PDB file of C-alpha atoms in Angstrom:
ATOM      1  CA  UNK A   1     119.333  91.703 175.698  1.00 36.00           C
ATOM      2  CA  UNK A   2     120.899  88.309 176.412  1.00 38.00           C
ATOM      3  CA  UNK A   3     117.956  87.349 178.611  1.00 38.00           C
ATOM      4  CA  UNK A   4     115.465  88.265 175.878  1.00 40.00           C
ATOM      5  CA  UNK A   5     117.323  86.194 173.311  1.00 41.00           C
ATOM      6  CA  UNK A   6     117.559  83.276 175.698  1.00 40.00           C
ATOM      7  CA  UNK A   7     113.902  83.607 176.559  1.00 43.00           C
ATOM      8  CA  UNK A   8     112.733  83.725 172.936  1.00 45.00           C
ATOM      9  CA  UNK A   9     114.811  80.656 172.072  1.00 44.00           C
ATOM     10  CA  UNK A  10     113.319  78.754 174.989  1.00 44.00           C
ATOM     11  CA  UNK A  11     109.811  79.870 174.098  1.00 41.00           C
ATOM     12  CA  UNK A  12     110.343  78.676 170.520  1.00 45.00           C
ATOM     13  CA  UNK A  13     111.608  75.318 171.768  1.00 48.00           C
ATOM     14  CA  UNK A  14     108.701  75.009 174.163  1.00 41.00           C
ATOM     15  CA  UNK A  15     106.216  75.716 171.371  1.00 45.00           C
ATOM     16  CA  UNK A  16     107.918  73.166 169.126  1.00 48.00           C
ATOM     17  CA  UNK A  17     107.816  70.431 171.759  1.00 48.00           C
ATOM     18  CA  UNK A  18     104.204  71.279 172.601  1.00 50.00           C
ATOM     19  CA  UNK A  19     103.338  70.817 168.922  1.00 53.00           C
ATOM     20  CA  UNK A  20     105.133  67.456 168.878  1.00 53.00           C
ATOM     21  CA  UNK A  21     103.335  66.380 172.047  1.00 54.00           C
ATOM     22  CA  UNK A  22      99.963  67.355 170.587  1.00 54.00           C
ATOM     23  CA  UNK A  23     100.702  65.434 167.387  1.00 55.00           C
ATOM     24  CA  UNK A  24     101.741  62.349 169.314  1.00 52.00           C
ATOM     25  CA  UNK A  25      98.825  62.518 171.726  1.00 51.00           C
ATOM     26  CA  UNK A  26      96.220  62.999 168.989  1.00 51.00           C
ATOM     27  CA  UNK A  27      97.438  59.939 167.099  1.00 52.00           C
ATOM     28  CA  UNK A  28      97.781  58.049 170.365  1.00 51.00           C
ATOM     29  CA  UNK A  29      94.216  58.960 171.316  1.00 47.00           C
ATOM     30  CA  UNK A  30      92.963  57.690 167.981  1.00 47.00           C
ATOM     31  CA  UNK A  31      94.757  54.425 168.603  1.00 47.00           C
ATOM     32  CA  UNK A  32      93.541  53.950 172.170  1.00 52.00           C
ATOM     33  CA  UNK A  33      90.053  55.408 172.447  1.00 46.00           C
ATOM     34  CA  UNK A  34      88.446  55.266 169.020  1.00 55.00           C
ATOM     35  CA  UNK A  35      90.059  52.060 167.792  1.00 59.00           C
ATOM     36  CA  UNK A  36      88.802  50.019 170.717  1.00 62.00           C
ATOM     37  CA  UNK A  37      85.259  51.420 170.625  1.00 58.00           C
ATOM     38  CA  UNK A  38      83.871  49.257 167.825  1.00 58.00           C
ATOM     39  CA  UNK A  39      85.540  45.923 167.186  1.00 56.00           C
ATOM     40  CA  UNK A  40      84.564  45.888 163.503  1.00 62.00           C
ATOM     41  CA  UNK A  41      86.224  49.228 162.861  1.00 79.00           C
ATOM     42  CA  UNK A  42      89.511  48.498 164.642  1.00 79.00           C
ATOM     43  CA  UNK A  43      91.375  47.708 161.432  1.00 81.00           C
ATOM     44  CA  UNK A  44      90.157  50.888 159.713  1.00 88.00           C
ATOM     45  CA  UNK A  45      90.913  53.021 162.747  1.00 93.00           C
ATOM     46  CA  UNK A  46      94.386  51.526 163.154  1.00 93.00           C
ATOM     47  CA  UNK A  47      95.042  52.224 159.480  1.00 94.00           C
ATOM     48  CA  UNK A  48      94.076  55.887 159.930  1.00 96.00           C
ATOM     49  CA  UNK A  49      96.327  56.132 162.995  1.00 96.00           C
ATOM     50  CA  UNK A  50      99.191  54.611 161.000  1.00 97.00           C
ATOM     51  CA  UNK A  51      98.672  57.095 158.152  1.00 97.00           C
ATOM     52  CA  UNK A  52      98.637  60.020 160.593  1.00 98.00           C
ATOM     53  CA  UNK A  53     101.805  58.764 162.290  1.00 98.00           C
ATOM     54  CA  UNK A  54     103.453  58.341 158.890  1.00 98.00           C
ATOM     55  CA  UNK A  55     102.681  61.982 158.050  1.00 98.00           C
ATOM     56  CA  UNK A  56     104.216  63.072 161.379  1.00 98.00           C
ATOM     57  CA  UNK A  57     107.311  60.955 160.702  1.00 98.00           C
ATOM     58  CA  UNK A  58     107.711  62.357 157.180  1.00 98.00           C
ATOM     59  CA  UNK A  59     107.364  65.913 158.506  1.00 98.00           C
ATOM     60  CA  UNK A  60     110.039  65.323 161.152  1.00 98.00           C
ATOM     61  CA  UNK A  61     112.352  63.656 158.630  1.00 98.00           C
ATOM     62  CA  UNK A  62     112.036  66.657 156.297  1.00 98.00           C
ATOM     63  CA  UNK A  63     112.552  69.048 159.219  1.00 96.00           C
ATOM     64  CA  UNK A  64     115.815  67.263 160.041  1.00 96.00           C
ATOM     65  CA  UNK A  65     116.956  67.585 156.424  1.00 95.00           C
ATOM     66  CA  UNK A  66     116.155  71.307 156.605  1.00 94.00           C
ATOM     67  CA  UNK A  67     118.063  71.693 159.896  1.00 93.00           C
ATOM     68  CA  UNK A  68     121.059  69.931 158.367  1.00 91.00           C
ATOM     69  CA  UNK A  69     120.999  72.286 155.390  1.00 89.00           C
ATOM     70  CA  UNK A  70     120.838  75.269 157.688  1.00 86.00           C
ATOM     71  CA  UNK A  71     123.651  74.029 159.884  1.00 85.00           C
ATOM     72  CA  UNK A  72     126.138  72.794 157.299  1.00 79.00           C
ATOM     73  CA  UNK A  73     125.505  75.219 154.472  1.00 77.00           C
ATOM     74  CA  UNK A  74     124.598  78.515 156.127  1.00 76.00           C
ATOM     75  CA  UNK A  75     125.903  78.358 159.671  1.00 72.00           C
ATOM     76  CA  UNK A  76     129.266  76.764 158.903  1.00 68.00           C
ATOM     77  CA  UNK A  77     130.157  78.631 155.708  1.00 70.00           C
ATOM     78  CA  UNK A  78     129.172  76.138 153.042  1.00 77.00           C
ATOM     79  CA  UNK A  79     130.436  72.813 154.353  1.00 82.00           C
ATOM     80  CA  UNK A  80     128.896  70.917 151.476  1.00 83.00           C
ATOM     81  CA  UNK A  81     130.910  67.721 152.053  1.00 86.00           C
ATOM     82  CA  UNK A  82     129.687  67.394 155.639  1.00 86.00           C
ATOM     83  CA  UNK A  83     126.135  68.155 154.544  1.00 86.00           C
ATOM     84  CA  UNK A  84     126.211  65.448 151.872  1.00 89.00           C
ATOM     85  CA  UNK A  85     127.779  62.931 154.272  1.00 90.00           C
ATOM     86  CA  UNK A  86     125.120  63.665 156.888  1.00 92.00           C
ATOM     87  CA  UNK A  87     122.284  63.277 154.378  1.00 94.00           C
ATOM     88  CA  UNK A  88     123.738  59.974 153.133  1.00 96.00           C
ATOM     89  CA  UNK A  89     123.925  58.634 156.690  1.00 97.00           C
ATOM     90  CA  UNK A  90     120.438  59.892 157.480  1.00 97.00           C
ATOM     91  CA  UNK A  91     118.979  58.204 154.391  1.00 98.00           C
ATOM     92  CA  UNK A  92     120.770  54.933 155.207  1.00 98.00           C
ATOM     93  CA  UNK A  93     119.659  55.114 158.836  1.00 98.00           C
ATOM     94  CA  UNK A  94     116.038  55.752 157.877  1.00 98.00           C
ATOM     95  CA  UNK A  95     115.952  52.900 155.366  1.00 98.00           C
ATOM     96  CA  UNK A  96     117.494  50.515 157.913  1.00 99.00           C
ATOM     97  CA  UNK A  97     115.071  51.685 160.604  1.00 99.00           C
ATOM     98  CA  UNK A  98     112.062  51.110 158.303  1.00 98.00           C
ATOM     99  CA  UNK A  99     113.202  47.512 157.761  1.00 99.00           C
ATOM    100  CA  UNK A 100     113.569  47.067 161.538  1.00 99.00           C
ATOM    101  CA  UNK A 101     110.145  48.609 162.202  1.00 98.00           C
ATOM    102  CA  UNK A 102     108.423  46.419 159.635  1.00 98.00           C
ATOM    103  CA  UNK A 103     110.147  43.285 160.923  1.00 97.00           C
ATOM    104  CA  UNK A 104     109.304  44.090 164.549  1.00 97.00           C
ATOM    105  CA  UNK A 105     105.670  44.769 163.695  1.00 96.00           C
ATOM    106  CA  UNK A 106     105.346  41.485 161.786  1.00 95.00           C
ATOM    107  CA  UNK A 107     106.737  39.746 164.869  1.00 95.00           C
ATOM    108  CA  UNK A 108     104.298  41.541 167.193  1.00 93.00           C
ATOM    109  CA  UNK A 109     101.362  40.560 165.014  1.00 91.00           C
ATOM    110  CA  UNK A 110     102.437  36.947 164.514  1.00 91.00           C
ATOM    111  CA  UNK A 111      99.726  35.387 166.692  1.00 89.00           C
ATOM    112  CA  UNK A 112      97.003  37.001 164.582  1.00 86.00           C
ATOM    113  CA  UNK A 113      98.662  36.422 161.219  1.00 82.00           C
ATOM    114  CA  UNK A 114      95.900  34.049 160.085  1.00 83.00           C
ATOM    115  CA  UNK A 115      93.121  36.429 161.134  1.00 83.00           C
ATOM    116  CA  UNK A 116      93.590  39.070 158.442  1.00 83.00           C
ATOM    117  CA  UNK A 117      91.579  41.953 160.004  1.00 84.00           C
ATOM    118  CA  UNK A 118      93.263  41.518 163.407  1.00 88.00           C
ATOM    119  CA  UNK A 119      96.688  41.093 161.832  1.00 91.00           C
ATOM    120  CA  UNK A 120      96.225  44.240 159.753  1.00 91.00           C
ATOM    121  CA  UNK A 121      95.133  46.206 162.823  1.00 92.00           C
ATOM    122  CA  UNK A 122      98.110  44.886 164.820  1.00 93.00           C
ATOM    123  CA  UNK A 123     100.553  45.839 162.059  1.00 95.00           C
ATOM    124  CA  UNK A 124      99.092  49.318 161.691  1.00 95.00           C
ATOM    125  CA  UNK A 125      99.038  49.990 165.449  1.00 96.00           C
ATOM    126  CA  UNK A 126     102.639  48.850 165.806  1.00 97.00           C
ATOM    127  CA  UNK A 127     103.731  50.874 162.760  1.00 98.00           C
ATOM    128  CA  UNK A 128     102.028  53.988 164.138  1.00 98.00           C
ATOM    129  CA  UNK A 129     103.605  53.557 167.575  1.00 98.00           C
ATOM    130  CA  UNK A 130     107.114  52.978 166.243  1.00 98.00           C
ATOM    131  CA  UNK A 131     106.805  55.792 163.679  1.00 98.00           C
ATOM    132  CA  UNK A 132     105.885  58.299 166.385  1.00 98.00           C
ATOM    133  CA  UNK A 133     108.820  57.122 168.502  1.00 98.00           C
ATOM    134  CA  UNK A 134     111.131  57.565 165.508  1.00 98.00           C
ATOM    135  CA  UNK A 135     109.717  61.041 164.842  1.00 98.00           C
ATOM    136  CA  UNK A 136     110.603  62.086 168.392  1.00 98.00           C
ATOM    137  CA  UNK A 137     114.071  60.593 167.964  1.00 98.00           C
ATOM    138  CA  UNK A 138     114.642  62.548 164.735  1.00 98.00           C
ATOM    139  CA  UNK A 139     113.594  65.750 166.511  1.00 96.00           C
ATOM    140  CA  UNK A 140     116.551  65.314 168.868  1.00 95.00           C
ATOM    141  CA  UNK A 141     119.166  65.166 166.101  1.00 95.00           C
ATOM    142  CA  UNK A 142     120.826  68.479 165.215  1.00 90.00           C
ATOM    143  CA  UNK A 143     118.567  70.493 167.511  1.00 84.00           C
ATOM    144  CA  UNK A 144     117.984  74.098 166.506  1.00 75.00           C
ATOM    145  CA  UNK A 145     120.077  76.571 168.444  1.00 65.00           C
TER     146      UNK A 145
END
């Protein structure tokens, strides 16, 4: 019985991480392969990659909120104060991280700032890359048991 439970938990974790890897690799592929194929479409392609990465990030952020609710409200007999404190810190952390991401991406794109299509593509590629990294980071907080 213990082995079955352990095995099903590990299988669930494996499936979750496989899903994350597929999400990251599909956005990454769009950035690398398709975006470099036609120079005129790089900005549009980078924008699509950024939008896809933003959806992944939002999904992971919501999943973390759900895990926090499960942990603090259900698992630990209604620890509402801890739940609220965690959500406040998460919101503050996410807002601060978004400012950091945007600032870093403006820095990375500085050399192309006067070439609007290239600058836009640089910003979107950087935003997509950093958003996917943040999504993976959020997945590691309060992991499911």
